[in-house]
Amino acid sequence: MKTIRLTAAQAAIRYIANQLNEDGEPFIAGCWAIFGHGNVAGIGEALHSERERLQTWRGHNEQTMAHTAIAYAKQLGRRRAMMVTSSIGPGATNMVTAAALAHVNRLPVLLMPGDVFAGRGPDPVLQQVEDFDDGTVSANDCFRPVSRYFDRIMRPEQLLTALPRAFRTMTDPADCGPVTLAFCQDVQAEAYDWPEDFFAHKTWRIRRPQPDPVEVRKVADILRTARNPVIIAGGGVHYGQAHADLQAFAERFAIPVVETQAGKSSLPWDHRLNFGPVGVTGASSANAVCADADVVLGIGTRFQDFTTGSWALFNNPDRTLISLNVQAYDAAKHGAEPLCADAAVGLSALAEALGDARFAAPDPALKSDWFSAADRVTDAPEPEENALPTDMQVIGAVQRSAGPDTVVMCAAGTMPGELHKLWKAGRPMSYHMEYGYSCMGYEIAGAIGVKMAEPDRDVICMIGDGSYMMANSELATAVMMDIKITLVLTDNRGFGCINRLQMSTGGEQFNNLLDHAQHVNPSRIDFAAHAASMGAETRKVATIAELEAALVEAREAPGPVVVVIDTDPYPSTEAGGSWWEVAVAEVSAREPVRKARERYMENLKRQRVN
Ligand SMILES: Cc1ncc(C[n+]2csc(CCOP(=O)(O)OP(=O)(O)O)c2C)c(N)n1
Ligand SMILES: [Mg+2]
């Protein structure tokens, strides 16, 4: 057997660079890296030697670098991914939040934190977490519950099995998620004689699991007897690239489709069978259809509480739940009748079994009623003097200035709910929402990942002042790397959405808006100046008309643009929506809390968990 002598880190990077997707592209598009003593001399040296084939990029924070990597994979429907390397202690644990985000959202990312010395000679090294009773524990054990596959590389030759396992996990449609290879720092630098064929190009095809014929028959029998079925389109429609299959299926049988946060843009918003967003942040049209539905067919959805209205939304007493999902865990949730398969092939098998069945699509007036309510808030006239515009009007302005290929993206705050309700998404993946983990701080980094994934599309990142303050430093990376994104920063001076949630659960306004937080000096953050200091082009606008004009200009600007607008923290779209379970204090000195508790107990009666 021919061998080649390389360090373990050199072998890892060389192997990674040779793994391809079905389109012949490297599956790992590049590596985000912040070096420390735990990776600079090992992985860092190896990345340098392979820099022609696997690019290395430097960010400002390990968590946000990983967000960029994850957003890239999400935008490309999991067909490509990125890796991220960190040092052994704080750099590694900074990535744990991002690992959790990828885990919840079932997205591939290859995390490669350094780890302590396998040989343990210099113990304890800088940043080593010492466990008094367990010599195998390091800071990287924090990744275990949030990695789909976790391994610690303590000998070079472990890579011969660990790396193929890592790629299997990232390219498996059912098991897809983050992989953490914690790489002991002495092992990174250790040489080994590797079989040469370990570095041959290898193609990883994402398989499309076929359904079990018995499951198809059973599900078809249920569906055939339905009077008013509904399809819940989730993220699996995007990841399975099942857009055309979904549309054909819905049209053939006249079944209305509603969309989750991850599934939005599965069908164009104005398709006659797209009844809009579902659930807590849903449209009245979609939710009315769901409340009535006797068969609920989920496609590629995890049935998160925002989708199901905490299981109080589908309240037809005779309803049956069907779950078409590539992952058996999701296919059997909450008493669902499982159809475990890839979305596209599952739909075509189901279509064949259904034959010439045909259902009665709901009244289209539900949709026109919804859009007249939605347009009233997005297209409301400019506020009176001394009043601030609403976030919904901001959405209206962004929508009017957007093209069909624009990608609007966001993760936390007021905007995800409002965008889910109000954004009119045309093309697939024109709506990129991280709402599995809804992680403040994903926005700017995520926008960079979206733009790297699809450089030809305009990317608009909606970001609240709270999220901006939590993680903004990758804006400087966007400037340095000339990644053109547009940020629309809605400054309502605090955590507006949580303040409203606090009020609706009977709470006094407390510790959310900056005015209600302990302070000596009132906050006076100048966001435009802050963003400008990192090299972005910035505009502070006062009105919706100015915002619209700034967005048109932003398209022509060469680099990242940040448009800041002050908005009113109190209003949100009243139309649509459904109940969401948030536990309210059972005893309280406050009368409004006691009232909210009563409402909560009343609503709980509608909940049906299987
Ligand atoms: C990392 C993280 N911490 C806390 C939360 C809980 N949370 C959700 S939205 C929000 C406030 C967001 O404030 P901002 O970005 O200003 O948006 P706004 O609601 O004001 O529009 C908080 C604290 C979260 N989702 N993520
Ligand atoms: Mg805010």
XYZ file of C-alpha atoms and ligand atoms in Angstrom:
637
model
C 0.000 0.000 0.000
C 1.349 3.408 -0.958
C 1.446 5.809 1.947
C 2.080 9.466 2.435
C 3.505 11.039 5.559
C 1.479 13.965 6.830
C 0.509 15.365 10.180
C -2.962 14.464 11.386
C -4.097 18.058 10.756
C -2.625 18.062 7.237
C -4.361 14.769 6.520
C -7.680 16.063 7.842
C -7.590 19.198 5.715
C -6.448 17.298 2.615
C -9.239 14.759 3.064
C -11.833 17.492 3.602
C -10.755 19.331 0.454
C -11.309 16.172 -1.603
C -14.904 15.470 -0.592
C -17.353 16.498 -3.320
C -21.089 16.891 -3.649
C -23.171 15.498 -6.496
C -22.479 18.557 -8.613
C -18.737 17.962 -8.368
C -18.205 20.928 -6.036
C -16.202 20.593 -2.825
C -18.805 19.802 -0.160
C -16.897 21.974 2.302
C -16.622 25.364 0.636
C -14.007 26.766 3.003
C -12.968 27.175 6.583
C -13.667 29.950 9.057
C -10.853 30.146 11.542
C -9.823 31.990 14.656
C -6.519 30.628 15.805
C -5.224 30.145 19.315
C -2.596 27.907 20.836
C -4.966 24.953 20.391
C -5.096 25.074 16.586
C -2.627 27.564 15.106
C 0.413 25.287 14.903
C -1.534 22.187 13.866
C -4.739 22.949 11.937
C -3.463 26.452 11.089
C -0.289 25.107 9.492
C -2.337 22.554 7.560
C -4.866 25.133 6.319
C -1.997 27.256 5.070
C -0.497 24.387 3.131
C -3.871 23.626 1.470
C -4.946 27.269 1.032
C -5.150 26.986 -2.772
C -7.804 24.269 -2.539
C -9.592 25.089 0.710
C -9.914 28.766 1.489
C -9.528 30.055 5.010
C -11.437 33.103 6.216
C -10.965 34.989 9.447
C -13.894 36.311 11.433
C -14.206 38.120 14.736
C -16.096 35.662 16.902
C -16.329 31.882 16.750
C -20.078 31.818 17.293
C -20.822 34.218 14.469
C -18.323 32.574 12.113
C -20.237 29.359 12.681
C -23.533 31.188 12.056
C -22.161 32.266 8.684
C -21.236 28.673 7.907
C -24.658 27.398 8.939
C -26.566 30.061 6.988
C -24.532 29.153 3.920
C -25.595 25.511 4.215
C -29.229 26.445 4.870
C -29.404 28.732 1.863
C -27.981 25.978 -0.357
C -30.475 23.419 0.904
C -27.689 21.454 2.665
C -25.931 20.704 -0.607
C -22.723 22.378 0.602
C -21.348 23.346 3.987
C -18.405 25.058 5.656
C -16.035 24.183 8.475
C -15.061 26.274 11.481
C -12.007 25.849 13.657
C -11.277 27.351 17.048
C -8.804 27.069 19.871
C -9.448 24.839 22.892
C -11.267 26.869 25.523
C -13.360 30.021 25.099
C -13.019 29.822 21.324
C -14.482 26.344 21.415
C -17.299 27.075 23.826
C -18.160 30.200 21.816
C -19.227 27.764 19.096
C -21.550 25.731 21.309
C -24.510 28.073 20.705
C -23.986 27.797 16.970
C -23.767 24.009 17.224
C -27.121 24.013 19.001
C -28.570 26.219 16.277
C -27.404 23.812 13.574
C -28.648 20.859 15.621
C -32.161 22.281 16.028
C -32.363 23.289 12.381
C -30.837 20.017 11.086
C -28.087 21.825 9.223
C -24.604 20.602 8.383
C -21.489 22.315 9.696
C -18.083 20.849 10.491
C -16.753 22.214 13.770
C -13.136 21.513 14.567
C -12.162 22.950 17.930
C -8.718 22.210 19.255
C -8.581 20.101 22.409
C -6.192 19.469 25.299
C -3.015 17.405 24.912
C -3.862 13.731 24.429
C -0.471 12.974 25.974
C -1.377 15.154 28.974
C 2.291 16.080 29.525
C 1.880 19.825 30.051
C -1.477 19.581 31.878
C -3.200 21.771 32.737
C -2.605 23.877 29.647
C -3.927 27.368 29.212
C -7.761 27.252 28.981
C -7.956 23.598 30.068
C -11.077 22.835 32.091
C -10.005 20.439 34.847
C -12.390 17.803 36.085
C -11.334 16.398 39.459
C -12.773 12.923 38.864
C -12.773 12.412 35.113
C -9.605 12.671 33.073
C -11.460 12.480 29.748
C -13.504 15.657 30.209
C -12.601 18.855 28.381
C -14.499 22.033 27.494
C -15.466 20.361 24.238
C -17.745 17.919 26.038
C -20.237 20.816 25.965
C -20.707 19.985 22.287
C -21.984 16.471 22.910
C -25.711 17.196 23.312
C -25.666 19.662 20.410
C -23.678 17.657 17.869
C -25.214 15.037 15.630
C -21.827 13.332 15.665
C -19.166 14.160 18.256
C -15.712 12.671 18.360
C -12.422 13.426 20.028
C -9.348 12.754 17.930
C -6.732 11.336 20.282
C -4.663 9.397 17.759
C -4.007 10.350 14.117
C -5.361 7.123 12.642
C -8.791 7.727 14.224
C -9.311 10.166 11.348
C -9.464 7.245 8.921
C -12.879 6.382 10.320
C -13.946 9.676 11.920
C -13.762 11.812 8.783
C -15.914 9.535 6.576
C -18.365 9.342 9.465
C -18.442 13.129 9.633
C -19.301 13.449 5.945
C -21.869 10.670 6.180
C -23.617 12.622 8.925
C -23.557 15.953 7.111
C -24.858 14.475 3.851
C -27.485 12.165 5.334
C -30.902 13.781 4.810
C -32.346 12.227 7.973
C -29.399 12.535 10.353
C -28.047 15.800 9.001
C -26.633 18.118 11.640
C -23.475 19.545 13.130
C -20.362 17.441 13.437
C -17.777 18.262 16.089
C -14.335 16.775 15.769
C -12.471 17.902 18.869
C -8.846 17.643 17.812
C -6.234 17.155 20.532
C -3.558 19.729 19.872
C -0.547 17.444 20.136
C -2.240 14.950 17.811
C -2.858 17.699 15.200
C 0.926 18.032 14.858
C 1.761 14.327 14.923
C 2.849 12.644 11.679
C 1.472 9.354 10.397
C 1.830 7.260 7.228
C -1.567 7.607 5.555
C -2.776 5.310 2.804
C -2.700 7.452 -0.332
C -6.148 6.365 -1.481
C -7.649 7.953 1.634
C -7.221 11.227 -0.253
C -8.931 10.171 -3.477
C -11.851 12.381 -4.535
C -15.078 11.070 -3.106
C -18.616 12.094 -4.023
C -21.312 12.252 -1.357
C -24.775 11.941 -2.786
C -27.719 12.971 -0.651
C -30.015 9.988 -0.959
C -33.782 10.196 -1.391
C -35.252 7.475 0.824
C -38.251 5.713 -0.705
C -41.349 5.238 1.418
C -42.525 1.912 2.780
C -45.458 0.759 0.566
C -47.514 -0.172 3.633
C -47.138 3.338 5.017
C -48.075 4.819 1.642
C -51.232 2.719 1.470
C -52.243 3.552 5.021
C -51.698 7.258 4.600
C -53.461 7.289 1.210
C -56.471 5.517 2.770
C -56.702 8.209 5.452
C -56.262 11.035 2.995
C -58.817 9.637 0.572
C -61.550 9.884 3.190
C -60.684 13.500 4.057
C -63.162 16.267 3.413
C -60.905 19.233 4.020
C -57.238 18.299 4.225
C -54.377 20.768 4.547
C -50.659 20.510 3.798
C -48.148 22.036 6.201
C -45.024 22.802 4.193
C -41.879 22.805 6.349
C -38.158 23.223 5.772
C -37.951 19.698 4.378
C -39.619 20.937 1.195
C -36.594 23.182 0.603
C -33.988 20.645 1.678
C -35.612 17.957 -0.462
C -35.903 20.449 -3.354
C -39.514 19.346 -3.545
C -41.026 22.695 -4.614
C -42.316 21.527 -7.986
C -43.501 18.200 -6.530
C -45.425 20.009 -3.798
C -47.032 22.362 -6.271
C -48.018 19.529 -8.606
C -49.430 17.485 -5.720
C -51.423 20.393 -4.290
C -52.811 21.312 -7.700
C -53.700 17.760 -8.717
C -55.735 17.109 -5.563
C -56.760 20.715 -4.799
C -55.283 20.680 -1.297
C -54.454 24.016 0.339
C -50.874 24.575 1.492
C -49.781 26.575 4.516
C -46.159 27.349 5.330
C -44.026 27.213 8.475
C -41.175 29.649 9.100
C -38.669 27.191 7.597
C -41.050 26.243 4.795
C -42.023 29.736 3.660
C -41.392 30.305 -0.063
C -42.181 26.630 -0.796
C -44.925 27.974 -3.078
C -45.154 31.539 -4.404
C -47.242 33.678 -2.063
C -49.794 34.365 -4.769
C -50.305 30.753 -5.805
C -54.035 30.134 -5.405
C -53.452 27.154 -3.103
C -50.937 28.902 -0.849
C -53.109 29.929 2.077
C -50.186 31.606 3.778
C -48.145 31.289 6.941
C -49.398 28.933 9.643
C -49.587 29.133 13.418
C -48.728 31.670 16.082
C -47.354 34.087 13.481
C -49.710 32.866 10.792
C -52.343 34.338 8.506
C -56.036 34.214 9.342
C -56.553 32.336 6.059
C -54.047 29.576 6.879
C -55.190 29.243 10.464
C -58.862 29.046 9.517
C -58.056 26.216 7.106
C -56.025 24.435 9.817
C -58.721 24.831 12.475
C -61.159 23.089 10.167
C -58.911 20.474 8.655
C -59.803 16.835 9.248
C -56.479 15.608 7.842
C -53.289 17.562 8.464
C -50.438 16.440 6.210
C -47.098 17.771 7.442
C -44.290 17.678 4.898
C -40.772 18.107 6.235
C -41.876 19.833 9.416
C -40.797 19.346 13.020
C -44.225 20.604 14.244
C -42.610 23.247 16.444
C -44.985 25.090 18.778
C -45.115 28.183 16.565
C -46.460 25.949 13.794
C -49.019 24.054 15.844
C -50.166 26.955 18.041
C -48.855 24.836 20.920
C -51.161 22.073 19.612
C -54.326 24.143 19.952
C -54.572 25.118 16.304
C -55.701 21.894 14.610
C -58.845 21.598 16.662
C -61.242 19.728 14.434
C -62.220 16.927 16.867
C -61.924 14.366 14.061
C -58.583 15.396 12.742
C -55.818 12.958 11.869
C -52.205 13.981 11.642
C -49.940 12.611 8.905
C -46.232 13.328 8.872
C -44.223 12.895 5.697
C -40.675 13.226 6.905
C -37.295 11.835 5.977
C -36.539 11.424 9.680
C -38.563 8.704 11.453
C -38.400 10.703 14.698
C -40.439 13.503 13.113
C -42.674 11.153 11.140
C -44.074 9.620 14.341
C -44.442 12.764 16.455
C -47.612 13.516 18.398
C -49.471 10.443 17.259
C -48.914 11.193 13.571
C -49.441 8.495 10.992
C -45.913 8.204 9.615
C -44.830 8.381 6.009
C -41.091 8.177 6.367
C -39.491 9.256 3.096
C -37.872 12.029 1.147
C -40.446 14.768 0.499
C -40.370 14.563 -3.288
C -40.493 10.782 -3.660
C -42.960 10.502 -0.774
C -45.306 12.905 -2.541
C -45.082 11.103 -5.837
C -45.799 7.711 -4.204
C -48.720 9.225 -2.347
C -50.056 10.831 -5.523
C -49.993 7.499 -7.293
C -51.820 5.786 -4.428
C -54.452 8.533 -4.293
C -55.331 8.095 -7.969
C -58.110 10.423 -9.010
C -59.085 11.700 -5.567
C -59.961 15.390 -5.542
C -60.804 17.691 -2.679
C -62.600 20.999 -2.472
C -60.120 23.849 -2.070
C -61.144 26.395 0.579
C -62.881 29.644 -0.232
C -60.382 32.010 -1.919
C -62.042 34.904 -0.075
C -60.118 33.753 3.026
C -56.967 34.822 1.207
C -58.213 38.121 -0.108
C -59.519 39.018 3.366
C -56.128 38.221 4.828
C -54.224 40.273 2.296
C -56.438 43.277 2.730
C -55.756 43.115 6.496
C -52.020 42.592 5.931
C -51.676 45.314 3.328
C -53.416 47.738 5.659
C -50.544 47.442 8.150
C -47.630 47.261 5.703
C -48.889 50.074 3.506
C -50.268 52.316 6.250
C -49.728 56.043 5.658
C -46.715 57.736 7.245
C -47.315 58.371 10.956
C -48.285 61.775 12.279
C -45.523 64.077 13.407
C -43.905 62.933 16.688
C -45.045 59.358 16.092
C -42.704 56.636 14.900
C -43.256 54.220 12.025
C -44.084 50.612 12.806
C -41.996 47.559 11.972
C -44.819 46.468 9.669
C -44.461 49.660 7.627
C -40.744 48.947 7.432
C -41.593 45.538 5.960
C -43.839 47.282 3.428
C -40.999 49.555 2.321
C -38.524 46.688 2.064
C -41.035 44.623 0.101
C -41.694 47.445 -2.349
C -37.988 47.923 -2.994
C -37.214 44.190 -3.282
C -36.942 42.222 -6.502
C -38.228 38.694 -7.094
C -34.828 37.198 -6.267
C -34.173 39.243 -3.138
C -33.580 37.108 -0.065
C -34.972 38.566 3.136
C -33.422 37.029 6.224
C -33.741 37.278 9.994
C -33.680 35.205 13.181
C -34.996 36.850 16.343
C -37.053 39.739 17.674
C -40.186 41.338 16.289
C -39.291 40.795 12.668
C -39.493 36.983 12.362
C -43.143 36.958 13.397
C -44.032 39.993 11.325
C -42.146 38.752 8.276
C -43.753 35.334 8.548
C -47.164 37.000 8.520
C -46.527 39.777 6.060
C -43.638 39.051 3.676
C -44.710 38.040 0.198
C -42.136 35.474 -0.831
C -41.889 34.694 -4.521
C -39.074 32.344 -5.466
C -37.932 29.373 -3.373
C -35.484 30.369 -0.643
C -36.251 34.059 -1.044
C -37.109 33.888 2.664
C -34.364 32.719 5.001
C -35.504 32.535 8.614
C -33.591 30.863 11.391
C -36.546 30.142 13.650
C -35.594 26.773 15.048
C -33.245 28.335 17.590
C -34.264 31.948 16.882
C -30.824 33.055 17.898
C -30.157 36.745 18.379
C -26.840 37.415 16.717
C -27.406 35.108 13.744
C -28.557 37.972 11.543
C -25.436 39.755 10.255
C -23.269 36.651 10.182
C -26.098 34.691 8.598
C -26.580 37.341 5.915
C -22.911 36.925 4.998
C -23.446 33.171 4.655
C -26.548 33.674 2.494
C -24.672 36.052 0.195
C -21.692 33.680 -0.065
C -24.122 30.917 -0.996
C -25.928 32.940 -3.647
C -23.795 35.920 -4.666
C -26.194 36.933 -7.439
C -29.138 37.549 -5.125
C -29.702 40.732 -3.116
C -29.665 39.900 0.573
C -31.616 42.025 3.044
C -30.966 41.390 6.693
C -33.650 42.624 9.088
C -32.133 43.245 12.465
C -33.382 44.730 15.730
C -31.248 46.980 17.912
C -31.044 44.152 20.453
C -29.681 41.600 17.993
C -27.311 44.178 16.552
C -25.887 44.901 20.002
C -25.519 41.194 20.681
C -23.405 40.414 17.625
C -22.332 42.962 15.058
C -18.620 42.426 14.586
C -18.882 40.361 11.414
C -20.088 43.532 9.705
C -16.383 44.410 9.584
C -15.778 41.016 7.949
C -18.431 41.767 5.325
C -16.660 45.066 4.610
C -13.232 43.409 4.417
C -14.411 40.565 2.215
C -16.573 42.866 0.113
C -19.709 40.889 0.792
C -22.553 43.110 -0.202
C -25.470 42.821 2.172
C -28.042 45.380 3.239
C -29.016 45.660 6.884
C -32.308 47.258 7.866
C -31.846 48.040 11.532
C -35.077 48.766 13.391
C -34.171 50.678 16.527
C -37.017 50.541 19.030
C -34.573 50.966 21.911
C -34.810 47.569 23.421
C -36.269 44.105 23.320
C -39.601 45.136 21.840
C -41.110 41.710 21.236
C -40.290 40.421 24.711
C -41.616 43.606 26.240
C -44.919 42.968 24.473
C -44.878 39.340 25.602
C -44.272 40.504 29.163
C -47.225 42.885 28.944
C -49.501 40.230 27.440
C -48.710 37.854 30.301
C -49.745 40.510 32.798
C -46.256 41.763 33.583
C -45.207 45.303 34.306
C -42.832 46.623 31.647
C -39.531 45.623 33.178
C -35.952 45.100 31.996
C -36.724 44.848 28.272
C -36.815 48.329 26.780
C -33.681 50.269 27.688
C -35.792 52.935 29.398
C -37.100 50.243 31.758
C -33.677 48.816 32.582
C -31.548 49.975 35.500
C -29.630 53.015 34.372
C -27.977 56.200 35.417
C -27.656 57.609 31.912
C -30.329 57.025 29.284
C -29.048 54.938 26.404
C -28.035 56.947 23.347
C -26.488 54.465 20.966
C -25.708 55.903 17.540
C -26.114 52.813 15.375
C -25.278 54.562 12.111
C -22.019 55.877 13.560
C -21.231 52.457 14.981
C -21.766 50.676 11.673
C -19.841 53.398 9.827
C -16.896 52.869 12.161
C -16.615 49.326 10.806
C -16.514 50.601 7.249
C -20.136 50.075 6.192
C -22.010 52.704 4.284
C -24.756 53.937 6.588
C -27.927 55.993 6.460
C -30.198 57.094 9.269
C -33.692 57.629 7.937
C -36.730 59.089 9.671
C -39.632 58.176 7.432
C -40.869 55.241 5.410
C -40.398 57.250 2.212
C -36.773 57.936 3.139
C -36.291 54.270 3.938
C -37.592 53.242 0.552
C -35.314 55.711 -1.200
C -32.327 54.558 0.858
C -33.020 50.932 -0.059
C -33.082 51.763 -3.753
C -29.746 53.566 -3.361
C -28.352 50.712 -1.302
C -28.684 48.397 -4.263
C -26.171 50.489 -6.204
C -23.701 50.899 -3.336
C -20.524 48.847 -3.716
C -20.299 47.288 -0.239
C -22.443 46.560 2.818
C -25.044 49.190 3.650
C -26.752 49.713 6.998
C -30.012 51.662 7.048
C -31.164 52.619 10.538
C -34.732 53.621 11.336
C -36.361 54.324 14.701
C -39.572 52.362 15.134
C -42.384 52.178 17.661
C -41.830 49.250 20.072
C -45.525 48.738 20.885
C -47.608 47.866 17.820
C -47.634 44.491 16.117
C -49.998 43.004 13.538
C -53.202 42.114 15.308
C -54.766 40.244 12.415
C -54.012 36.532 12.145
C -51.979 34.582 14.672
C -53.017 31.932 17.137
C -52.545 31.099 20.784
C -49.040 30.226 21.965
C -48.413 28.505 25.259
C -46.318 30.621 27.594
C -46.715 29.567 31.203
C -48.087 32.386 33.359
C -47.434 32.635 37.119
C -49.988 30.612 39.090
C -49.858 32.992 42.028
C -48.992 36.666 41.869
C -49.573 39.873 43.768
C -50.445 41.507 40.459
C -54.033 41.518 39.281
C -53.071 41.614 35.550
C -50.976 38.459 36.070
C -53.911 36.704 37.748
C -56.124 37.692 34.798
C -53.521 36.465 32.315
C -53.311 33.189 34.230
C -57.080 32.750 33.878
C -56.849 33.298 30.118
C -53.951 30.864 29.982
C -55.887 28.131 31.800
C -58.870 28.716 29.508
C -56.741 28.398 26.366
C -55.016 25.281 27.661
C -58.332 23.447 27.363
C -58.040 23.668 23.578
C -54.680 21.966 23.509
C -54.510 18.472 22.080
C -51.072 16.929 22.047
C -51.815 13.768 20.086
C -29.266 34.739 22.082
C -30.660 35.064 22.461
N -30.920 35.606 23.662
C -32.187 35.900 24.019
C -33.227 35.642 23.197
C -34.664 35.968 23.647
N -35.135 37.090 22.811
C -35.839 36.867 21.689
S -36.162 38.258 20.861
C -35.410 39.210 22.021
C -35.323 40.686 21.861
C -34.844 41.136 20.519
O -34.654 42.523 20.517
P -34.426 43.267 19.173
O -33.410 42.576 18.350
O -34.176 44.710 19.448
O -35.803 43.082 18.408
P -37.222 43.768 18.721
O -38.091 42.732 19.324
O -36.995 44.933 19.613
O -37.720 44.180 17.385
C -34.904 38.412 23.054
C -34.187 38.939 24.234
C -32.910 35.054 21.936
N -33.846 34.726 21.069
N -31.627 34.808 21.592
Mg -35.431 46.286 19.570
